[in-house]
Amino acid sequence: MPTVLIIDDDQATRTALEMLLKKKKFGVFLAPDGPTGIRLVGSVSFDAVVIDMFMPGMDGLATIRELIKIDSTVPFIGISGYAFTDRRQGAPDFLGMAIKLGATAALQKPFDILDLLEAVDHAVNVRQRLLTGAQQHNSDSSSVRKAS
């Protein structure tokens, strides 16, 4: 069963996403903030992480940067109530920044349930390919023999 971590300061969002993903047979862990999520990433192997971009204290971008330091193979999905913004308006594009940091998807709240499920499925598939590729590389390396 794939495991997903949801990092969001809004309890209603965490609960709704948890119910949806559990219904689809995902293992779900919840974190109300970046530091809690980072601690979980350090102790549990996740197939995907859903990260809210705007949280008090450690925001989504700082959380993503720490997540990458701990495990750069965990795919993440950025979510935000703020739209992709126009730089001419002076507001930063946090979802765009999440994509630049390597997010497999970025969704604006409220998002369609099917879009979220598709994004999570894609992230899980990315993780499986990365893990399979690493295992394949390790077995290839161990089978290399010196020619005499």
CSV table of N, CA and C in Angstrom, one decimal:
chain,number,residue,atom,x,y,z
A,1,MET,N,0.9,-1.2,0.0
A,1,MET,CA,0.0,0.0,0.0
A,1,MET,C,0.9,1.2,0.0
A,2,PRO,N,0.7,2.1,-1.0
A,2,PRO,CA,1.5,3.3,-1.0
A,2,PRO,C,1.2,4.3,0.2
A,3,THR,N,2.2,5.0,0.7
A,3,THR,CA,2.0,5.9,1.8
A,3,THR,C,2.2,7.3,1.4
A,4,VAL,N,1.3,8.1,1.8
A,4,VAL,CA,1.3,9.6,1.5
A,4,VAL,C,1.3,10.4,2.8
A,5,LEU,N,2.1,11.4,2.8
A,5,LEU,CA,2.2,12.4,3.9
A,5,LEU,C,1.5,13.6,3.4
A,6,ILE,N,0.6,14.1,4.3
A,6,ILE,CA,-0.1,15.4,4.0
A,6,ILE,C,0.4,16.4,5.0
A,7,ILE,N,1.0,17.5,4.5
A,7,ILE,CA,1.5,18.6,5.4
A,7,ILE,C,0.6,19.8,5.1
A,8,ASP,N,-0.2,20.2,6.0
A,8,ASP,CA,-1.1,21.3,5.8
A,8,ASP,C,-1.6,21.8,7.2
A,9,ASP,N,-1.6,23.1,7.4
A,9,ASP,CA,-1.9,23.7,8.6
A,9,ASP,C,-3.4,23.7,8.9
A,10,ASP,N,-4.2,23.5,7.8
A,10,ASP,CA,-5.7,23.5,7.9
A,10,ASP,C,-6.2,22.1,8.2
A,11,GLN,N,-6.8,21.9,9.4
A,11,GLN,CA,-7.2,20.6,9.9
A,11,GLN,C,-8.3,20.1,8.9
A,12,ALA,N,-9.2,20.9,8.5
A,12,ALA,CA,-10.3,20.4,7.6
A,12,ALA,C,-9.7,19.9,6.3
A,13,THR,N,-8.7,20.5,5.8
A,13,THR,CA,-8.0,20.1,4.5
A,13,THR,C,-7.4,18.7,4.8
A,14,ARG,N,-6.6,18.6,5.9
A,14,ARG,CA,-5.9,17.4,6.2
A,14,ARG,C,-6.9,16.2,6.3
A,15,THR,N,-8.0,16.5,7.1
A,15,THR,CA,-9.0,15.5,7.3
A,15,THR,C,-9.7,15.0,6.0
A,16,ALA,N,-10.1,16.0,5.1
A,16,ALA,CA,-10.7,15.7,3.9
A,16,ALA,C,-9.8,14.9,3.0
A,17,LEU,N,-8.5,15.3,2.9
A,17,LEU,CA,-7.6,14.5,2.0
A,17,LEU,C,-7.3,13.1,2.6
A,18,GLU,N,-7.2,13.1,3.9
A,18,GLU,CA,-7.0,11.7,4.6
A,18,GLU,C,-8.2,10.8,4.2
A,19,MET,N,-9.4,11.3,4.4
A,19,MET,CA,-10.6,10.4,4.1
A,19,MET,C,-10.6,10.0,2.6
A,20,LEU,N,-10.3,10.9,1.7
A,20,LEU,CA,-10.3,10.6,0.3
A,20,LEU,C,-9.2,9.6,-0.1
A,21,LEU,N,-8.0,9.8,0.4
A,21,LEU,CA,-6.9,8.9,0.1
A,21,LEU,C,-7.0,7.5,0.8
A,22,LYS,N,-7.5,7.5,2.0
A,22,LYS,CA,-7.7,6.2,2.6
A,22,LYS,C,-8.8,5.4,1.9
A,23,LYS,N,-9.8,6.1,1.4
A,23,LYS,CA,-10.9,5.4,0.6
A,23,LYS,C,-10.3,4.7,-0.6
A,24,LYS,N,-9.2,5.3,-1.2
A,24,LYS,CA,-8.5,4.8,-2.3
A,24,LYS,C,-7.3,3.9,-2.0
A,25,LYS,N,-7.3,3.5,-0.7
A,25,LYS,CA,-6.4,2.4,-0.2
A,25,LYS,C,-4.9,2.9,-0.1
A,26,PHE,N,-4.8,4.2,0.2
A,26,PHE,CA,-3.4,4.7,0.5
A,26,PHE,C,-3.2,4.7,2.0
A,27,GLY,N,-2.0,4.5,2.5
A,27,GLY,CA,-1.7,4.7,3.9
A,27,GLY,C,-1.5,6.2,4.0
A,28,VAL,N,-2.0,6.9,5.0
A,28,VAL,CA,-2.0,8.3,5.1
A,28,VAL,C,-1.4,8.7,6.5
A,29,PHE,N,-0.4,9.7,6.4
A,29,PHE,CA,0.1,10.3,7.6
A,29,PHE,C,-0.2,11.8,7.5
A,30,LEU,N,-0.4,12.4,8.7
A,30,LEU,CA,-0.8,13.8,8.7
A,30,LEU,C,0.2,14.6,9.5
A,31,ALA,N,0.5,15.8,9.0
A,31,ALA,CA,1.3,16.8,9.8
A,31,ALA,C,0.7,18.2,9.7
A,32,PRO,N,0.6,18.9,10.8
A,32,PRO,CA,0.0,20.2,10.8
A,32,PRO,C,0.9,21.3,10.4
A,33,ASP,N,2.2,21.0,10.3
A,33,ASP,CA,3.2,22.0,10.0
A,33,ASP,C,4.5,21.4,9.4
A,34,GLY,N,5.3,22.2,8.8
A,34,GLY,CA,6.5,21.8,8.2
A,34,GLY,C,7.5,21.0,9.1
A,35,PRO,N,7.8,21.5,10.3
A,35,PRO,CA,8.7,20.7,11.2
A,35,PRO,C,8.2,19.3,11.5
A,36,THR,N,6.9,19.2,11.8
A,36,THR,CA,6.4,17.9,12.1
A,36,THR,C,6.5,17.0,10.8
A,37,GLY,N,6.2,17.5,9.7
A,37,GLY,CA,6.3,16.7,8.4
A,37,GLY,C,7.7,16.3,8.2
A,38,ILE,N,8.7,17.2,8.4
A,38,ILE,CA,10.1,16.9,8.2
A,38,ILE,C,10.5,15.7,9.1
A,39,ARG,N,10.1,15.8,10.4
A,39,ARG,CA,10.4,14.7,11.3
A,39,ARG,C,9.8,13.4,10.8
A,40,LEU,N,8.6,13.4,10.3
A,40,LEU,CA,8.0,12.2,9.8
A,40,LEU,C,8.8,11.6,8.6
A,41,VAL,N,9.2,12.5,7.7
A,41,VAL,CA,10.0,12.1,6.5
A,41,VAL,C,11.3,11.5,6.9
A,42,GLY,N,11.8,11.9,8.0
A,42,GLY,CA,13.1,11.4,8.5
A,42,GLY,C,12.9,10.0,9.1
A,43,SER,N,11.7,9.6,9.4
A,43,SER,CA,11.5,8.3,10.1
A,43,SER,C,10.6,7.3,9.3
A,44,VAL,N,9.9,7.7,8.3
A,44,VAL,CA,9.0,6.9,7.5
A,44,VAL,C,9.3,7.0,6.1
A,45,SER,N,9.2,5.9,5.3
A,45,SER,CA,9.4,6.0,3.9
A,45,SER,C,8.1,6.3,3.2
A,46,PHE,N,8.0,7.5,2.6
A,46,PHE,CA,6.8,7.9,1.9
A,46,PHE,C,6.9,7.8,0.4
A,47,ASP,N,5.8,7.4,-0.2
A,47,ASP,CA,5.7,7.4,-1.7
A,47,ASP,C,5.4,8.7,-2.3
A,48,ALA,N,4.8,9.6,-1.5
A,48,ALA,CA,4.4,10.9,-2.0
A,48,ALA,C,4.2,11.8,-0.8
A,49,VAL,N,4.4,13.1,-1.0
A,49,VAL,CA,4.1,14.1,0.1
A,49,VAL,C,3.3,15.2,-0.6
A,50,VAL,N,2.2,15.6,0.1
A,50,VAL,CA,1.4,16.7,-0.4
A,50,VAL,C,1.7,17.9,0.6
A,51,ILE,N,2.1,19.0,0.1
A,51,ILE,CA,2.6,20.1,0.9
A,51,ILE,C,1.8,21.4,0.6
A,52,ASP,N,1.2,22.0,1.6
A,52,ASP,CA,0.6,23.3,1.5
A,52,ASP,C,1.7,24.3,1.4
A,53,MET,N,1.6,25.3,0.5
A,53,MET,CA,2.6,26.3,0.3
A,53,MET,C,2.6,27.4,1.4
A,54,PHE,N,1.4,27.7,2.0
A,54,PHE,CA,1.3,28.8,2.9
A,54,PHE,C,0.9,28.2,4.3
A,55,MET,N,1.9,28.1,5.2
A,55,MET,CA,1.7,27.7,6.5
A,55,MET,C,2.4,28.7,7.5
A,56,PRO,N,1.9,28.9,8.7
A,56,PRO,CA,2.7,29.7,9.6
A,56,PRO,C,4.0,29.1,10.0
A,57,GLY,N,5.0,29.9,10.3
A,57,GLY,CA,6.3,29.3,10.7
A,57,GLY,C,7.0,28.9,9.4
A,58,MET,N,7.3,27.6,9.3
A,58,MET,CA,8.0,27.1,8.1
A,58,MET,C,7.0,26.9,7.0
A,59,ASP,N,7.1,27.7,5.9
A,59,ASP,CA,6.2,27.6,4.8
A,59,ASP,C,6.5,26.4,3.9
A,60,GLY,N,5.7,26.2,2.9
A,60,GLY,CA,5.8,25.1,2.0
A,60,GLY,C,7.2,25.0,1.3
A,61,LEU,N,7.7,26.2,0.9
A,61,LEU,CA,9.0,26.2,0.1
A,61,LEU,C,10.1,25.7,1.1
A,62,ALA,N,10.1,26.2,2.3
A,62,ALA,CA,11.2,25.8,3.2
A,62,ALA,C,11.0,24.4,3.6
A,63,THR,N,9.8,23.9,3.7
A,63,THR,CA,9.6,22.5,4.0
A,63,THR,C,10.1,21.6,2.8
A,64,ILE,N,9.8,22.0,1.6
A,64,ILE,CA,10.3,21.3,0.4
A,64,ILE,C,11.8,21.2,0.4
A,65,ARG,N,12.4,22.3,0.7
A,65,ARG,CA,13.9,22.3,0.7
A,65,ARG,C,14.5,21.3,1.7
A,66,GLU,N,13.9,21.3,2.9
A,66,GLU,CA,14.3,20.3,3.9
A,66,GLU,C,14.0,18.9,3.5
A,67,LEU,N,12.8,18.7,2.9
A,67,LEU,CA,12.4,17.4,2.4
A,67,LEU,C,13.5,16.8,1.4
A,68,ILE,N,13.9,17.7,0.5
A,68,ILE,CA,14.8,17.3,-0.5
A,68,ILE,C,16.2,16.9,0.1
A,69,LYS,N,16.6,17.6,1.2
A,69,LYS,CA,17.8,17.3,1.9
A,69,LYS,C,17.8,15.9,2.5
A,70,ILE,N,16.6,15.6,3.1
A,70,ILE,CA,16.4,14.3,3.8
A,70,ILE,C,16.3,13.2,2.8
A,71,ASP,N,15.5,13.3,1.8
A,71,ASP,CA,15.2,12.2,0.8
A,71,ASP,C,14.8,12.9,-0.5
A,72,SER,N,15.8,13.0,-1.4
A,72,SER,CA,15.5,13.7,-2.7
A,72,SER,C,14.7,12.8,-3.6
A,73,THR,N,14.4,11.5,-3.3
A,73,THR,CA,13.6,10.6,-4.1
A,73,THR,C,12.1,10.7,-3.8
A,74,VAL,N,11.7,11.4,-2.8
A,74,VAL,CA,10.3,11.4,-2.5
A,74,VAL,C,9.6,12.5,-3.3
A,75,PRO,N,8.7,12.1,-4.2
A,75,PRO,CA,8.0,13.1,-5.0
A,75,PRO,C,7.0,13.9,-4.1
A,76,PHE,N,6.9,15.1,-4.4
A,76,PHE,CA,6.0,16.0,-3.7
A,76,PHE,C,5.1,16.8,-4.6
A,77,ILE,N,3.9,17.1,-4.0
A,77,ILE,CA,2.9,17.9,-4.7
A,77,ILE,C,2.6,19.1,-3.9
A,78,GLY,N,2.7,20.3,-4.6
A,78,GLY,CA,2.4,21.5,-3.9
A,78,GLY,C,1.0,21.9,-4.0
A,79,ILE,N,0.4,22.3,-3.0
A,79,ILE,CA,-1.0,22.8,-3.0
A,79,ILE,C,-1.1,24.2,-2.4
A,80,SER,N,-2.0,25.0,-2.9
A,80,SER,CA,-2.2,26.3,-2.3
A,80,SER,C,-3.5,26.9,-2.7
A,81,GLY,N,-4.0,27.7,-1.8
A,81,GLY,CA,-5.3,28.5,-2.0
A,81,GLY,C,-5.0,29.7,-2.9
A,82,TYR,N,-3.8,30.0,-3.2
A,82,TYR,CA,-3.4,31.1,-4.0
A,82,TYR,C,-3.1,30.6,-5.4
A,83,ALA,N,-3.6,31.4,-6.4
A,83,ALA,CA,-3.3,31.0,-7.8
A,83,ALA,C,-1.9,31.2,-8.2
A,84,PHE,N,-1.5,30.5,-9.3
A,84,PHE,CA,-0.3,30.9,-10.0
A,84,PHE,C,-0.4,32.4,-10.2
A,85,THR,N,0.6,33.2,-9.8
A,85,THR,CA,0.4,34.6,-9.9
A,85,THR,C,1.3,35.2,-11.0
A,86,ASP,N,0.9,36.4,-11.4
A,86,ASP,CA,1.6,37.2,-12.4
A,86,ASP,C,2.6,38.0,-11.7
A,87,ARG,N,3.9,37.8,-12.1
A,87,ARG,CA,5.0,38.6,-11.5
A,87,ARG,C,4.8,40.1,-11.7
A,88,ARG,N,4.1,40.5,-12.7
A,88,ARG,CA,3.9,41.9,-12.9
A,88,ARG,C,3.1,42.5,-11.8
A,89,GLN,N,2.3,41.7,-11.1
A,89,GLN,CA,1.5,42.2,-10.0
A,89,GLN,C,2.4,42.2,-8.7
A,90,GLY,N,3.6,41.7,-8.7
A,90,GLY,CA,4.5,41.8,-7.6
A,90,GLY,C,4.3,40.7,-6.6
A,91,ALA,N,3.4,39.8,-6.8
A,91,ALA,CA,3.2,38.6,-5.9
A,91,ALA,C,4.0,37.4,-6.4
A,92,PRO,N,4.7,36.7,-5.5
A,92,PRO,CA,5.4,35.6,-5.9
A,92,PRO,C,4.5,34.4,-6.3
A,93,ASP,N,5.0,33.6,-7.2
A,93,ASP,CA,4.3,32.4,-7.7
A,93,ASP,C,4.8,31.2,-7.0
A,94,PHE,N,4.2,31.0,-5.8
A,94,PHE,CA,4.6,29.9,-4.9
A,94,PHE,C,4.4,28.5,-5.6
A,95,LEU,N,3.3,28.3,-6.3
A,95,LEU,CA,3.1,27.0,-6.9
A,95,LEU,C,4.2,26.8,-8.0
A,96,GLY,N,4.4,27.9,-8.8
A,96,GLY,CA,5.5,27.8,-9.8
A,96,GLY,C,6.8,27.5,-9.2
A,97,MET,N,7.1,28.1,-8.0
A,97,MET,CA,8.4,27.8,-7.3
A,97,MET,C,8.5,26.4,-6.9
A,98,ALA,N,7.3,25.8,-6.5
A,98,ALA,CA,7.3,24.4,-6.1
A,98,ALA,C,7.7,23.5,-7.3
A,99,ILE,N,7.1,23.9,-8.4
A,99,ILE,CA,7.5,23.1,-9.7
A,99,ILE,C,9.0,23.2,-10.0
A,100,LYS,N,9.5,24.4,-9.8
A,100,LYS,CA,10.9,24.6,-10.1
A,100,LYS,C,11.8,23.8,-9.1
A,101,LEU,N,11.3,23.6,-7.9
A,101,LEU,CA,12.0,22.8,-6.9
A,101,LEU,C,11.9,21.3,-7.1
A,102,GLY,N,11.0,20.9,-8.1
A,102,GLY,CA,10.8,19.5,-8.5
A,102,GLY,C,9.5,18.9,-8.2
A,103,ALA,N,8.5,19.7,-7.8
A,103,ALA,CA,7.2,19.1,-7.6
A,103,ALA,C,6.7,18.4,-8.8
A,104,THR,N,6.1,17.2,-8.6
A,104,THR,CA,5.5,16.5,-9.7
A,104,THR,C,4.2,17.1,-10.1
A,105,ALA,N,3.6,17.9,-9.3
A,105,ALA,CA,2.3,18.6,-9.6
A,105,ALA,C,2.2,19.8,-8.6
A,106,ALA,N,1.4,20.8,-9.1
A,106,ALA,CA,1.0,21.9,-8.2
A,106,ALA,C,-0.5,22.2,-8.5
A,107,LEU,N,-1.3,22.2,-7.4
A,107,LEU,CA,-2.7,22.3,-7.5
A,107,LEU,C,-3.2,23.5,-6.7
A,108,GLN,N,-4.1,24.3,-7.3
A,108,GLN,CA,-4.7,25.4,-6.6
A,108,GLN,C,-6.0,24.9,-5.9
A,109,LYS,N,-6.1,25.3,-4.6
A,109,LYS,CA,-7.3,24.9,-3.9
A,109,LYS,C,-8.4,25.9,-4.3
A,110,PRO,N,-9.6,25.5,-4.4
A,110,PRO,CA,-10.1,24.1,-4.3
A,110,PRO,C,-9.8,23.4,-5.6
A,111,PHE,N,-9.3,22.2,-5.5
A,111,PHE,CA,-8.9,21.5,-6.7
A,111,PHE,C,-9.9,20.3,-6.8
A,112,ASP,N,-10.0,19.8,-8.0
A,112,ASP,CA,-10.9,18.7,-8.3
A,112,ASP,C,-10.3,17.4,-7.7
A,113,ILE,N,-11.1,16.6,-7.1
A,113,ILE,CA,-10.7,15.4,-6.4
A,113,ILE,C,-9.9,14.5,-7.4
A,114,LEU,N,-10.4,14.4,-8.7
A,114,LEU,CA,-9.8,13.6,-9.7
A,114,LEU,C,-8.4,14.1,-10.0
A,115,ASP,N,-8.2,15.4,-10.0
A,115,ASP,CA,-6.9,16.0,-10.3
A,115,ASP,C,-5.9,15.6,-9.1
A,116,LEU,N,-6.4,15.7,-7.9
A,116,LEU,CA,-5.5,15.3,-6.8
A,116,LEU,C,-5.2,13.8,-6.9
A,117,LEU,N,-6.1,13.0,-7.1
A,117,LEU,CA,-5.9,11.5,-7.2
A,117,LEU,C,-4.9,11.2,-8.4
A,118,GLU,N,-5.1,11.9,-9.5
A,118,GLU,CA,-4.1,11.7,-10.6
A,118,GLU,C,-2.7,12.2,-10.2
A,119,ALA,N,-2.6,13.3,-9.5
A,119,ALA,CA,-1.3,13.8,-9.1
A,119,ALA,C,-0.6,12.9,-8.1
A,120,VAL,N,-1.4,12.3,-7.2
A,120,VAL,CA,-0.8,11.4,-6.2
A,120,VAL,C,-0.4,10.1,-6.9
A,121,ASP,N,-1.3,9.6,-7.8
A,121,ASP,CA,-0.9,8.4,-8.5
A,121,ASP,C,0.4,8.6,-9.3
A,122,HIS,N,0.5,9.7,-10.0
A,122,HIS,CA,1.7,10.1,-10.8
A,122,HIS,C,2.9,10.1,-9.9
A,123,ALA,N,2.8,10.7,-8.7
A,123,ALA,CA,3.9,10.8,-7.8
A,123,ALA,C,4.3,9.5,-7.3
A,124,VAL,N,3.4,8.6,-7.0
A,124,VAL,CA,3.7,7.3,-6.5
A,124,VAL,C,4.4,6.5,-7.6
A,125,ASN,N,3.9,6.6,-8.9
A,125,ASN,CA,4.6,6.0,-10.0
A,125,ASN,C,6.0,6.5,-10.2
A,126,VAL,N,6.2,7.8,-10.0
A,126,VAL,CA,7.6,8.3,-10.1
A,126,VAL,C,8.5,7.7,-9.0
A,127,ARG,N,8.0,7.6,-7.8
A,127,ARG,CA,8.7,7.0,-6.7
A,127,ARG,C,9.1,5.6,-7.0
A,128,GLN,N,8.1,4.8,-7.5
A,128,GLN,CA,8.4,3.4,-7.8
A,128,GLN,C,9.4,3.3,-8.9
A,129,ARG,N,9.4,4.1,-10.0
A,129,ARG,CA,10.4,4.1,-11.0
A,129,ARG,C,11.7,4.4,-10.5
A,130,LEU,N,11.8,5.4,-9.6
A,130,LEU,CA,13.1,5.8,-9.0
A,130,LEU,C,13.7,4.6,-8.1
A,131,LEU,N,12.8,4.0,-7.3
A,131,LEU,CA,13.3,2.9,-6.5
A,131,LEU,C,13.7,1.7,-7.3
A,132,THR,N,12.9,1.4,-8.4
A,132,THR,CA,13.2,0.3,-9.3
A,132,THR,C,14.5,0.5,-10.0
A,133,GLY,N,14.7,1.8,-10.5
A,133,GLY,CA,15.9,2.1,-11.1
A,133,GLY,C,17.1,2.0,-10.2
A,134,ALA,N,17.0,2.4,-9.0
A,134,ALA,CA,18.1,2.3,-8.0
A,134,ALA,C,18.4,0.9,-7.7
A,135,GLN,N,17.4,0.0,-7.6
A,135,GLN,CA,17.6,-1.4,-7.3
A,135,GLN,C,18.3,-2.0,-8.5
A,136,GLN,N,17.8,-1.7,-9.7
A,136,GLN,CA,18.4,-2.2,-10.9
A,136,GLN,C,19.8,-1.8,-11.1
A,137,HIS,N,20.1,-0.5,-10.8
A,137,HIS,CA,21.5,0.0,-10.8
A,137,HIS,C,22.4,-0.8,-9.8
A,138,ASN,N,21.9,-1.0,-8.6
A,138,ASN,CA,22.6,-1.7,-7.6
A,138,ASN,C,22.9,-3.2,-8.0
A,139,SER,N,21.9,-3.8,-8.6
A,139,SER,CA,22.1,-5.2,-9.0
A,139,SER,C,23.1,-5.3,-10.2
A,140,ASP,N,23.0,-4.3,-11.1
A,140,ASP,CA,23.9,-4.2,-12.2
A,140,ASP,C,25.4,-4.0,-11.7
A,141,SER,N,25.5,-3.2,-10.7
A,141,SER,CA,26.9,-2.9,-10.2
A,141,SER,C,27.4,-4.1,-9.5
A,142,SER,N,26.6,-4.9,-8.8
A,142,SER,CA,27.1,-6.0,-8.1
A,142,SER,C,27.4,-7.2,-9.0
A,143,SER,N,26.9,-7.2,-10.2
A,143,SER,CA,27.2,-8.3,-11.1
A,143,SER,C,28.3,-8.0,-12.0
A,144,VAL,N,28.9,-6.8,-11.9
A,144,VAL,CA,30.1,-6.5,-12.8
A,144,VAL,C,31.3,-7.3,-12.3
A,145,ARG,N,32.0,-7.9,-13.2
A,145,ARG,CA,33.2,-8.6,-12.8
A,145,ARG,C,34.3,-8.1,-13.6
A,146,LYS,N,35.5,-8.2,-13.0
A,146,LYS,CA,36.7,-7.8,-13.8
A,146,LYS,C,37.1,-8.8,-14.8
A,147,ALA,N,37.5,-8.4,-15.9
A,147,ALA,CA,38.0,-9.3,-16.9
A,147,ALA,C,39.4,-9.7,-16.6
A,148,SER,N,39.8,-10.9,-16.8
A,148,SER,CA,41.2,-11.3,-16.5
A,148,SER,C,42.0,-11.6,-17.7
